Amino acid sequence: MNSTQTHSRPSLRSLPRDLFELLGSMRFAVSLLMFICVASLVGTVLQQNRSSNNYIDQFGPFWYEVFDKFSIWHVYNSWWFLLIMAFLVVSTSVCLIRNAPKMLRDARSFREHVRGGSLRAFPHRVETEAPTDVPRTAAGLTALLKRMGYAVRERQDSTGVLLAAKKGSANRLGYVFAHAAMVIICIGGLLDSELPVRLQVMFGGKKPIVENMLISEVPESGRLSVDNPSFRASVLVPENGQASTAVVMVGDGALVQPMPFTLKLKKFVIDYYSTGMPSRFASEVEVTDPDTGKSFDSTIEVNEPLRFKGMTVYQSSFDDGGSTVVLKGYPLVGTDNATFNVDGTVGKTAEVSANTARGPRSMGVEITALRPINVEDLTGGAPKGGGQSFAEHVASVAGSAAGKKNENLRNVGPSVEYKLIDDAGQAHEFQNYMLPVQLDGASVFLAGVRNNASEPFRYLRIPADDEGSVAEFMRLRAALADPAARQEAARRFAERNSPSGTDRQPLQTAAERALETYASGGLQAVAAFLQANTPASDLERAADVVIRLIGASMNELRAIERERAGLPPVASDGPEAERAAQWSRLSVAALSDLTVYPAPVFFSLADFKHVQASVFQVSRTPGKNTVYLGSLLLVLGVFSMFYIRDRRVWIWIKPQDGGSAILAAMTSQKRTLDFNQEFDRFKQALLRQKGS
């Protein structure tokens, strides 16, 4: 028992020394630096500070929970990253404290106490003689060393004179500068991180706001001081709007950061490349100082921030500032084709009433985005009904608008995105283009739909009528839903296609049944009916007959629809007839897709007023100058270590037969080719002393 206690006590007493040795070891510092490099790689590859829903959609709920434990969504401000940086600062500081004094002493030292006999052990040495006495020889060699750039110190003793010379001692400063730079840069990074804000949350009583509320309603616990020493915040300012507060994100919550000035956005300017990507965006702002009441104008651009009262305002991005839209609604259920308008604002929800299969229902229309410009490459093919996204089908050649210049790119006009939210809370997202586009030689409207933001849009093609609208298509849809119109279309089809003198009723009945099946479920319902009622050997022939039957009957239905609308009949020959036939084929496909369209109403963009908004990043970074200083020291340190060579020369001069005996040696930390050449020059200069 006693022996065990005696054995454990020295270990406990040596624990602080062991920890100090660990912190001061180069391996420990390099390991920490490796972790920081890996974390920085993750922070570079993975987009940071996005909403949790984006990461859940990307990785799934399970891996989101795993990765969320390590806060990889905001790596640079995670607790473990800051802890590693703190340990790196401590470890590097310990290394610096332990080794810097010795290196500085060594840099100042001439090492003039070397013995003459030890010089013969140096690989780079030379022995010679001089005809002059010791003092004159020493003076001549001192002058020689100084011409070669050496600092010289002389030491005399009873046996002779020692000249100790050195050059490149600043090499030792490289180690000091490089290690000090790492400490200074890390300290600057910690000062500019979320650490000051997190310390206020942990010890200063600040509580991030997680629920939605107006900034004026935020309590004092959710507000930071205007003198907050370090922060990075965001603020969105619409055109002709102003802001004097910003928002600092802390985890899943936010804190309000007051600004010492008011920022008013007078005008947002944006220019585009031919690809449709922004080439320049800038904000013309008016800055007002509440302390003096004075204002001045400034333009904030990317890489051209505004600096005022210790804060920096960067142009981060741009967003919608509350654009207003007018949507024209077309019913998709029943025989009603009366349109109605909905006035909406981006980011807000409007209530509408629409007929559904269960009767009239109220639903919300949330306008999520308005894009006045959509530049696409349409040479890759048209989006297929029920297919994949516009980017995959329509812009497959261009890939994305950010790619290289493509002569096929063109602006396809404005688009609006909205959500339809039913009374059960279920929502689908829609994207509709305001203008028709040319696809496969036809003018069509693109109407996209998806279930959530993680899915691509699937696009429906609605043929445009002679007026460049969807009005005739929607009237045809209403006529298809009308049993009387279907019966009349079937009668006309039978009358037109039955041989004279034969009973038309069987053909009319077949056309009525085909139209009824098609109206109830589209071509999918027709296919299901044929598979259930037709032998497999006759299925292909029967499908061809039924498709022709539906196409011809739909032509008659279109004629009825045009008569009701007071429009002239379609042309029966020439180019107009070909366009009419193409329109009918596209209508049959689009009406079939409408049977699975997850909305009882279709909205087209009738009008809009676009309002831009600037997204600014507002920051106070006291560690910026610290990081600049550290970077300068790092450059000087690396330059000193790699490009400054420490060289030392010792020359013993002793009297010999009325002259002097010379024994010299040269050394360097790195014995490179340059060092060997310098030694050769030094050696030749000494050998010339023999003949002088």
PDB file of C-alpha atoms in Angstrom, residues 137-394:
ATOM      1  CA  THR A 137      47.160  39.875 -40.073  1.00  0.00           C
ATOM      2  CA  ALA A 138      44.150  40.200 -37.789  1.00  0.00           C
ATOM      3  CA  ALA A 139      43.412  43.681 -39.101  1.00  0.00           C
ATOM      4  CA  GLY A 140      43.626  42.484 -42.708  1.00  0.00           C
ATOM      5  CA  LEU A 141      41.375  39.490 -42.114  1.00  0.00           C
ATOM      6  CA  THR A 142      38.870  41.620 -40.205  1.00  0.00           C
ATOM      7  CA  ALA A 143      38.645  43.942 -43.177  1.00  0.00           C
ATOM      8  CA  LEU A 144      38.236  40.939 -45.493  1.00  0.00           C
ATOM      9  CA  LEU A 145      35.368  39.501 -43.446  1.00  0.00           C
ATOM     10  CA  LYS A 146      33.598  42.851 -43.319  1.00  0.00           C
ATOM     11  CA  ARG A 147      33.877  43.189 -47.095  1.00  0.00           C
ATOM     12  CA  MET A 148      32.182  39.805 -47.322  1.00  0.00           C
ATOM     13  CA  GLY A 149      29.299  41.073 -45.169  1.00  0.00           C
ATOM     14  CA  TYR A 150      30.234  39.511 -41.850  1.00  0.00           C
ATOM     15  CA  ALA A 151      29.983  41.072 -38.423  1.00  0.00           C
ATOM     16  CA  VAL A 152      33.284  40.430 -36.616  1.00  0.00           C
ATOM     17  CA  ARG A 153      34.298  40.223 -32.972  1.00  0.00           C
ATOM     18  CA  GLU A 154      37.917  39.869 -31.856  1.00  0.00           C
ATOM     19  CA  ARG A 155      39.182  37.994 -28.806  1.00  0.00           C
ATOM     20  CA  GLN A 156      42.804  37.899 -27.679  1.00  0.00           C
ATOM     21  CA  ASP A 157      44.509  35.530 -25.321  1.00  0.00           C
ATOM     22  CA  SER A 158      48.083  34.518 -24.580  1.00  0.00           C
ATOM     23  CA  THR A 159      48.267  32.200 -27.580  1.00  0.00           C
ATOM     24  CA  GLY A 160      46.924  34.486 -30.286  1.00  0.00           C
ATOM     25  CA  VAL A 161      43.884  36.241 -31.678  1.00  0.00           C
ATOM     26  CA  LEU A 162      40.450  34.735 -32.487  1.00  0.00           C
ATOM     27  CA  LEU A 163      38.231  36.397 -35.035  1.00  0.00           C
ATOM     28  CA  ALA A 164      34.595  35.254 -34.675  1.00  0.00           C
ATOM     29  CA  ALA A 165      32.315  36.365 -37.496  1.00  0.00           C
ATOM     30  CA  LYS A 166      28.665  35.751 -38.348  1.00  0.00           C
ATOM     31  CA  LYS A 167      26.235  36.587 -41.115  1.00  0.00           C
ATOM     32  CA  GLY A 168      22.533  35.790 -41.560  1.00  0.00           C
ATOM     33  CA  SER A 169      21.631  35.662 -37.871  1.00  0.00           C
ATOM     34  CA  ALA A 170      18.181  36.975 -38.821  1.00  0.00           C
ATOM     35  CA  ASN A 171      17.463  33.375 -39.796  1.00  0.00           C
ATOM     36  CA  ARG A 172      16.731  32.758 -36.125  1.00  0.00           C
ATOM     37  CA  LEU A 173      14.183  35.556 -36.202  1.00  0.00           C
ATOM     38  CA  GLY A 174      12.279  33.598 -38.859  1.00  0.00           C
ATOM     39  CA  TYR A 175      11.375  30.943 -36.290  1.00  0.00           C
ATOM     40  CA  VAL A 176      10.250  33.603 -33.834  1.00  0.00           C
ATOM     41  CA  PHE A 177       8.272  35.532 -36.442  1.00  0.00           C
ATOM     42  CA  ALA A 178       6.548  32.438 -37.884  1.00  0.00           C
ATOM     43  CA  HIS A 179       5.470  31.103 -34.492  1.00  0.00           C
ATOM     44  CA  ALA A 180       4.434  34.523 -33.268  1.00  0.00           C
ATOM     45  CA  ALA A 181       2.457  34.989 -36.496  1.00  0.00           C
ATOM     46  CA  MET A 182       0.458  31.812 -35.847  1.00  0.00           C
ATOM     47  CA  VAL A 183      -0.408  33.022 -32.358  1.00  0.00           C
ATOM     48  CA  ILE A 184      -1.340  36.509 -33.566  1.00  0.00           C
ATOM     49  CA  ILE A 185      -3.443  35.223 -36.491  1.00  0.00           C
ATOM     50  CA  CYS A 186      -5.326  32.791 -34.251  1.00  0.00           C
ATOM     51  CA  ILE A 187      -5.973  35.515 -31.681  1.00  0.00           C
ATOM     52  CA  GLY A 188      -7.245  37.787 -34.459  1.00  0.00           C
ATOM     53  CA  GLY A 189      -9.463  34.986 -35.725  1.00  0.00           C
ATOM     54  CA  LEU A 190     -10.881  34.410 -32.260  1.00  0.00           C
ATOM     55  CA  LEU A 191     -11.576  38.126 -31.890  1.00  0.00           C
ATOM     56  CA  ASP A 192     -13.463  38.154 -35.200  1.00  0.00           C
ATOM     57  CA  SER A 193     -15.362  34.930 -34.557  1.00  0.00           C
ATOM     58  CA  GLU A 194     -18.676  34.464 -32.764  1.00  0.00           C
ATOM     59  CA  LEU A 195     -16.769  34.013 -29.507  1.00  0.00           C
ATOM     60  CA  PRO A 196     -17.477  37.540 -28.172  1.00  0.00           C
ATOM     61  CA  VAL A 197     -21.194  37.126 -28.919  1.00  0.00           C
ATOM     62  CA  ARG A 198     -21.299  33.613 -27.476  1.00  0.00           C
ATOM     63  CA  LEU A 199     -19.613  34.838 -24.301  1.00  0.00           C
ATOM     64  CA  GLN A 200     -22.370  37.419 -23.959  1.00  0.00           C
ATOM     65  CA  VAL A 201     -24.960  34.677 -24.391  1.00  0.00           C
ATOM     66  CA  MET A 202     -23.282  32.445 -21.808  1.00  0.00           C
ATOM     67  CA  PHE A 203     -22.350  35.053 -19.221  1.00  0.00           C
ATOM     68  CA  GLY A 204     -24.032  38.320 -20.231  1.00  0.00           C
ATOM     69  CA  GLY A 205     -27.686  37.319 -20.040  1.00  0.00           C
ATOM     70  CA  LYS A 206     -28.320  37.566 -23.788  1.00  0.00           C
ATOM     71  CA  LYS A 207     -30.932  35.160 -25.143  1.00  0.00           C
ATOM     72  CA  PRO A 208     -31.295  34.549 -28.920  1.00  0.00           C
ATOM     73  CA  ILE A 209     -34.802  34.983 -30.312  1.00  0.00           C
ATOM     74  CA  VAL A 210     -36.176  31.856 -31.978  1.00  0.00           C
ATOM     75  CA  GLU A 211     -39.775  32.928 -32.670  1.00  0.00           C
ATOM     76  CA  ASN A 212     -40.996  35.425 -35.252  1.00  0.00           C
ATOM     77  CA  MET A 213     -41.508  38.949 -33.949  1.00  0.00           C
ATOM     78  CA  LEU A 214     -41.031  42.540 -34.978  1.00  0.00           C
ATOM     79  CA  ILE A 215     -37.672  44.101 -34.160  1.00  0.00           C
ATOM     80  CA  SER A 216     -39.459  46.714 -32.072  1.00  0.00           C
ATOM     81  CA  GLU A 217     -40.888  43.905 -29.936  1.00  0.00           C
ATOM     82  CA  VAL A 218     -37.525  42.225 -29.216  1.00  0.00           C
ATOM     83  CA  PRO A 219     -36.749  42.426 -25.475  1.00  0.00           C
ATOM     84  CA  GLU A 220     -33.494  43.785 -24.088  1.00  0.00           C
ATOM     85  CA  SER A 221     -32.169  40.244 -23.620  1.00  0.00           C
ATOM     86  CA  GLY A 222     -32.337  39.794 -27.392  1.00  0.00           C
ATOM     87  CA  ARG A 223     -30.452  42.999 -28.190  1.00  0.00           C
ATOM     88  CA  LEU A 224     -26.721  43.514 -28.315  1.00  0.00           C
ATOM     89  CA  SER A 225     -25.011  46.777 -27.458  1.00  0.00           C
ATOM     90  CA  VAL A 226     -24.219  49.288 -30.174  1.00  0.00           C
ATOM     91  CA  ASP A 227     -20.661  49.148 -28.773  1.00  0.00           C
ATOM     92  CA  ASN A 228     -20.468  45.378 -29.225  1.00  0.00           C
ATOM     93  CA  PRO A 229     -16.728  44.813 -29.856  1.00  0.00           C
ATOM     94  CA  SER A 230     -17.046  42.134 -32.544  1.00  0.00           C
ATOM     95  CA  PHE A 231     -19.871  40.766 -34.679  1.00  0.00           C
ATOM     96  CA  ARG A 232     -20.993  39.840 -38.183  1.00  0.00           C
ATOM     97  CA  ALA A 233     -24.608  40.622 -38.953  1.00  0.00           C
ATOM     98  CA  SER A 234     -26.957  40.775 -41.928  1.00  0.00           C
ATOM     99  CA  VAL A 235     -29.571  43.321 -42.873  1.00  0.00           C
ATOM    100  CA  LEU A 236     -32.027  43.408 -45.780  1.00  0.00           C
ATOM    101  CA  VAL A 237     -33.011  46.859 -47.020  1.00  0.00           C
ATOM    102  CA  PRO A 238     -35.640  47.254 -49.796  1.00  0.00           C
ATOM    103  CA  GLU A 239     -35.495  50.092 -52.274  1.00  0.00           C
ATOM    104  CA  ASN A 240     -36.602  53.356 -50.617  1.00  0.00           C
ATOM    105  CA  GLY A 241     -36.442  51.573 -47.279  1.00  0.00           C
ATOM    106  CA  GLN A 242     -34.034  52.109 -44.418  1.00  0.00           C
ATOM    107  CA  ALA A 243     -32.602  50.175 -41.492  1.00  0.00           C
ATOM    108  CA  SER A 244     -30.685  50.977 -38.331  1.00  0.00           C
ATOM    109  CA  THR A 245     -30.483  47.443 -36.939  1.00  0.00           C
ATOM    110  CA  ALA A 246     -29.002  44.205 -38.188  1.00  0.00           C
ATOM    111  CA  VAL A 247     -29.437  40.561 -37.199  1.00  0.00           C
ATOM    112  CA  VAL A 248     -26.724  38.326 -35.761  1.00  0.00           C
ATOM    113  CA  MET A 249     -27.456  34.615 -36.179  1.00  0.00           C
ATOM    114  CA  VAL A 250     -26.595  32.511 -33.128  1.00  0.00           C
ATOM    115  CA  GLY A 251     -27.367  28.842 -33.687  1.00  0.00           C
ATOM    116  CA  ASP A 252     -31.053  28.548 -34.575  1.00  0.00           C
ATOM    117  CA  GLY A 253     -31.833  31.946 -33.050  1.00  0.00           C
ATOM    118  CA  ALA A 254     -30.949  35.566 -33.661  1.00  0.00           C
ATOM    119  CA  LEU A 255     -29.885  38.668 -31.775  1.00  0.00           C
ATOM    120  CA  VAL A 256     -30.589  42.236 -32.811  1.00  0.00           C
ATOM    121  CA  GLN A 257     -27.489  44.358 -33.389  1.00  0.00           C
ATOM    122  CA  PRO A 258     -28.092  48.146 -33.395  1.00  0.00           C
ATOM    123  CA  MET A 259     -26.016  50.146 -35.864  1.00  0.00           C
ATOM    124  CA  PRO A 260     -24.586  53.608 -35.041  1.00  0.00           C
ATOM    125  CA  PHE A 261     -26.117  54.985 -38.241  1.00  0.00           C
ATOM    126  CA  THR A 262     -29.138  54.609 -40.501  1.00  0.00           C
ATOM    127  CA  LEU A 263     -28.777  53.007 -43.920  1.00  0.00           C
ATOM    128  CA  LYS A 264     -31.293  53.949 -46.629  1.00  0.00           C
ATOM    129  CA  LEU A 265     -31.302  52.198 -50.001  1.00  0.00           C
ATOM    130  CA  LYS A 266     -32.030  54.818 -52.652  1.00  0.00           C
ATOM    131  CA  LYS A 267     -31.508  52.593 -55.681  1.00  0.00           C
ATOM    132  CA  PHE A 268     -30.323  49.081 -56.429  1.00  0.00           C
ATOM    133  CA  VAL A 269     -28.385  48.688 -59.683  1.00  0.00           C
ATOM    134  CA  ILE A 270     -27.864  45.329 -61.359  1.00  0.00           C
ATOM    135  CA  ASP A 271     -26.269  44.458 -64.724  1.00  0.00           C
ATOM    136  CA  TYR A 272     -26.324  41.066 -66.398  1.00  0.00           C
ATOM    137  CA  TYR A 273     -24.069  38.981 -68.589  1.00  0.00           C
ATOM    138  CA  SER A 274     -25.524  37.511 -71.767  1.00  0.00           C
ATOM    139  CA  THR A 275     -25.920  34.282 -69.794  1.00  0.00           C
ATOM    140  CA  GLY A 276     -28.357  35.956 -67.427  1.00  0.00           C
ATOM    141  CA  MET A 277     -25.985  35.874 -64.467  1.00  0.00           C
ATOM    142  CA  PRO A 278     -25.433  39.186 -62.652  1.00  0.00           C
ATOM    143  CA  SER A 279     -22.245  40.903 -63.802  1.00  0.00           C
ATOM    144  CA  ARG A 280     -22.455  43.749 -61.309  1.00  0.00           C
ATOM    145  CA  PHE A 281     -24.776  44.723 -58.530  1.00  0.00           C
ATOM    146  CA  ALA A 282     -24.419  47.810 -56.433  1.00  0.00           C
ATOM    147  CA  SER A 283     -26.404  49.766 -53.873  1.00  0.00           C
ATOM    148  CA  GLU A 284     -26.726  53.516 -53.894  1.00  0.00           C
ATOM    149  CA  VAL A 285     -27.329  54.343 -50.234  1.00  0.00           C
ATOM    150  CA  GLU A 286     -27.786  57.339 -47.994  1.00  0.00           C
ATOM    151  CA  VAL A 287     -26.055  57.135 -44.610  1.00  0.00           C
ATOM    152  CA  THR A 288     -27.362  59.247 -41.732  1.00  0.00           C
ATOM    153  CA  ASP A 289     -25.452  59.788 -38.490  1.00  0.00           C
ATOM    154  CA  PRO A 290     -28.024  60.177 -35.676  1.00  0.00           C
ATOM    155  CA  ASP A 291     -25.462  61.898 -33.437  1.00  0.00           C
ATOM    156  CA  THR A 292     -24.960  64.822 -35.819  1.00  0.00           C
ATOM    157  CA  GLY A 293     -27.987  64.514 -38.085  1.00  0.00           C
ATOM    158  CA  LYS A 294     -25.733  64.757 -41.139  1.00  0.00           C
ATOM    159  CA  SER A 295     -26.151  62.499 -44.170  1.00  0.00           C
ATOM    160  CA  PHE A 296     -23.992  61.526 -47.109  1.00  0.00           C
ATOM    161  CA  ASP A 297     -24.393  59.339 -50.186  1.00  0.00           C
ATOM    162  CA  SER A 298     -22.291  56.293 -50.935  1.00  0.00           C
ATOM    163  CA  THR A 299     -22.226  53.387 -53.379  1.00  0.00           C
ATOM    164  CA  ILE A 300     -21.631  49.922 -51.972  1.00  0.00           C
ATOM    165  CA  GLU A 301     -20.410  47.241 -54.360  1.00  0.00           C
ATOM    166  CA  VAL A 302     -18.767  43.863 -54.107  1.00  0.00           C
ATOM    167  CA  ASN A 303     -15.187  44.449 -52.880  1.00  0.00           C
ATOM    168  CA  GLU A 304     -16.012  48.132 -52.363  1.00  0.00           C
ATOM    169  CA  PRO A 305     -17.592  48.298 -48.888  1.00  0.00           C
ATOM    170  CA  LEU A 306     -18.667  51.272 -46.821  1.00  0.00           C
ATOM    171  CA  ARG A 307     -16.604  51.991 -43.707  1.00  0.00           C
ATOM    172  CA  PHE A 308     -18.111  54.336 -41.145  1.00  0.00           C
ATOM    173  CA  LYS A 309     -17.902  54.729 -37.353  1.00  0.00           C
ATOM    174  CA  GLY A 310     -15.822  51.597 -36.885  1.00  0.00           C
ATOM    175  CA  MET A 311     -18.147  49.363 -38.898  1.00  0.00           C
ATOM    176  CA  THR A 312     -17.901  47.925 -42.397  1.00  0.00           C
ATOM    177  CA  VAL A 313     -20.911  47.373 -44.652  1.00  0.00           C
ATOM    178  CA  TYR A 314     -20.409  44.844 -47.456  1.00  0.00           C
ATOM    179  CA  GLN A 315     -22.649  44.169 -50.447  1.00  0.00           C
ATOM    180  CA  SER A 316     -23.513  40.541 -49.745  1.00  0.00           C
ATOM    181  CA  SER A 317     -26.300  39.708 -52.191  1.00  0.00           C
ATOM    182  CA  PHE A 318     -29.719  40.882 -53.271  1.00  0.00           C
ATOM    183  CA  ASP A 319     -33.266  39.678 -52.782  1.00  0.00           C
ATOM    184  CA  ASP A 320     -36.859  40.579 -53.406  1.00  0.00           C
ATOM    185  CA  GLY A 321     -37.962  43.670 -51.546  1.00  0.00           C
ATOM    186  CA  GLY A 322     -41.708  43.049 -51.555  1.00  0.00           C
ATOM    187  CA  SER A 323     -42.621  42.938 -55.247  1.00  0.00           C
ATOM    188  CA  THR A 324     -46.324  42.954 -56.063  1.00  0.00           C
ATOM    189  CA  VAL A 325     -47.920  40.655 -58.624  1.00  0.00           C
ATOM    190  CA  VAL A 326     -51.298  40.203 -60.264  1.00  0.00           C
ATOM    191  CA  LEU A 327     -52.188  36.561 -60.890  1.00  0.00           C
ATOM    192  CA  LYS A 328     -54.960  35.538 -63.248  1.00  0.00           C
ATOM    193  CA  GLY A 329     -56.742  32.424 -62.041  1.00  0.00           C
ATOM    194  CA  TYR A 330     -58.255  29.771 -64.333  1.00  0.00           C
ATOM    195  CA  PRO A 331     -60.480  27.067 -62.783  1.00  0.00           C
ATOM    196  CA  LEU A 332     -59.374  23.488 -63.479  1.00  0.00           C
ATOM    197  CA  VAL A 333     -62.434  21.703 -62.043  1.00  0.00           C
ATOM    198  CA  GLY A 334     -65.921  21.640 -63.526  1.00  0.00           C
ATOM    199  CA  THR A 335     -67.364  23.477 -66.479  1.00  0.00           C
ATOM    200  CA  ASP A 336     -66.727  26.984 -65.155  1.00  0.00           C
ATOM    201  CA  ASN A 337     -64.157  28.944 -67.163  1.00  0.00           C
ATOM    202  CA  ALA A 338     -64.629  32.377 -65.563  1.00  0.00           C
ATOM    203  CA  THR A 339     -61.276  33.903 -64.629  1.00  0.00           C
ATOM    204  CA  PHE A 340     -60.466  35.951 -61.538  1.00  0.00           C
ATOM    205  CA  ASN A 341     -57.505  38.048 -60.375  1.00  0.00           C
ATOM    206  CA  VAL A 342     -55.428  37.731 -57.211  1.00  0.00           C
ATOM    207  CA  ASP A 343     -53.277  40.594 -55.971  1.00  0.00           C
ATOM    208  CA  GLY A 344     -50.248  39.312 -54.060  1.00  0.00           C
ATOM    209  CA  THR A 345     -46.958  40.391 -52.568  1.00  0.00           C
ATOM    210  CA  VAL A 346     -43.800  38.300 -52.571  1.00  0.00           C
ATOM    211  CA  GLY A 347     -43.382  36.738 -49.161  1.00  0.00           C
ATOM    212  CA  LYS A 348     -47.066  37.074 -48.209  1.00  0.00           C
ATOM    213  CA  THR A 349     -50.150  34.857 -48.505  1.00  0.00           C
ATOM    214  CA  ALA A 350     -53.472  35.723 -50.102  1.00  0.00           C
ATOM    215  CA  GLU A 351     -56.726  33.818 -49.540  1.00  0.00           C
ATOM    216  CA  VAL A 352     -58.726  32.542 -52.533  1.00  0.00           C
ATOM    217  CA  SER A 353     -61.733  30.301 -53.028  1.00  0.00           C
ATOM    218  CA  ALA A 354     -61.807  27.634 -55.721  1.00  0.00           C
ATOM    219  CA  ASN A 355     -64.011  24.727 -56.759  1.00  0.00           C
ATOM    220  CA  THR A 356     -62.552  21.300 -56.051  1.00  0.00           C
ATOM    221  CA  ALA A 357     -63.790  17.762 -56.455  1.00  0.00           C
ATOM    222  CA  ARG A 358     -65.191  18.112 -52.902  1.00  0.00           C
ATOM    223  CA  GLY A 359     -66.905  21.421 -53.590  1.00  0.00           C
ATOM    224  CA  PRO A 360     -65.813  25.016 -52.951  1.00  0.00           C
ATOM    225  CA  ARG A 361     -62.724  25.270 -50.754  1.00  0.00           C
ATOM    226  CA  SER A 362     -60.650  28.137 -49.394  1.00  0.00           C
ATOM    227  CA  MET A 363     -56.894  27.997 -49.878  1.00  0.00           C
ATOM    228  CA  GLY A 364     -53.864  30.206 -49.455  1.00  0.00           C
ATOM    229  CA  VAL A 365     -51.650  31.448 -52.273  1.00  0.00           C
ATOM    230  CA  GLU A 366     -48.166  32.277 -50.953  1.00  0.00           C
ATOM    231  CA  ILE A 367     -46.037  34.161 -53.472  1.00  0.00           C
ATOM    232  CA  THR A 368     -42.489  32.912 -52.892  1.00  0.00           C
ATOM    233  CA  ALA A 369     -40.467  34.442 -55.734  1.00  0.00           C
ATOM    234  CA  LEU A 370     -40.644  36.741 -58.730  1.00  0.00           C
ATOM    235  CA  ARG A 371     -37.927  36.565 -61.387  1.00  0.00           C
ATOM    236  CA  PRO A 372     -38.167  39.253 -64.081  1.00  0.00           C
ATOM    237  CA  ILE A 373     -35.346  37.671 -66.108  1.00  0.00           C
ATOM    238  CA  ASN A 374     -34.897  33.996 -66.957  1.00  0.00           C
ATOM    239  CA  VAL A 375     -32.145  33.324 -69.483  1.00  0.00           C
ATOM    240  CA  GLU A 376     -32.129  29.737 -70.702  1.00  0.00           C
ATOM    241  CA  ASP A 377     -30.795  27.573 -73.510  1.00  0.00           C
ATOM    242  CA  LEU A 378     -33.728  25.839 -75.175  1.00  0.00           C
ATOM    243  CA  THR A 379     -31.689  23.777 -77.669  1.00  0.00           C
ATOM    244  CA  GLY A 380     -31.513  20.780 -75.334  1.00  0.00           C
ATOM    245  CA  GLY A 381     -35.147  19.792 -75.825  1.00  0.00           C
ATOM    246  CA  ALA A 382     -38.463  20.580 -74.206  1.00  0.00           C
ATOM    247  CA  PRO A 383     -39.489  19.604 -70.669  1.00  0.00           C
ATOM    248  CA  LYS A 384     -41.673  16.519 -70.814  1.00  0.00           C
ATOM    249  CA  GLY A 385     -44.974  16.268 -69.030  1.00  0.00           C
ATOM    250  CA  GLY A 386     -44.276  14.344 -65.846  1.00  0.00           C
ATOM    251  CA  GLY A 387     -40.565  14.489 -66.640  1.00  0.00           C
ATOM    252  CA  GLN A 388     -37.747  16.112 -64.776  1.00  0.00           C
ATOM    253  CA  SER A 389     -36.605  19.643 -64.183  1.00  0.00           C
ATOM    254  CA  PHE A 390     -36.348  22.545 -66.582  1.00  0.00           C
ATOM    255  CA  ALA A 391     -32.602  22.709 -65.926  1.00  0.00           C
ATOM    256  CA  GLU A 392     -32.178  19.048 -66.897  1.00  0.00           C
ATOM    257  CA  HIS A 393     -34.372  19.003 -70.014  1.00  0.00           C
ATOM    258  CA  VAL A 394     -34.542  22.506 -71.381  1.00  0.00           C
TER     259      VAL A 394
END
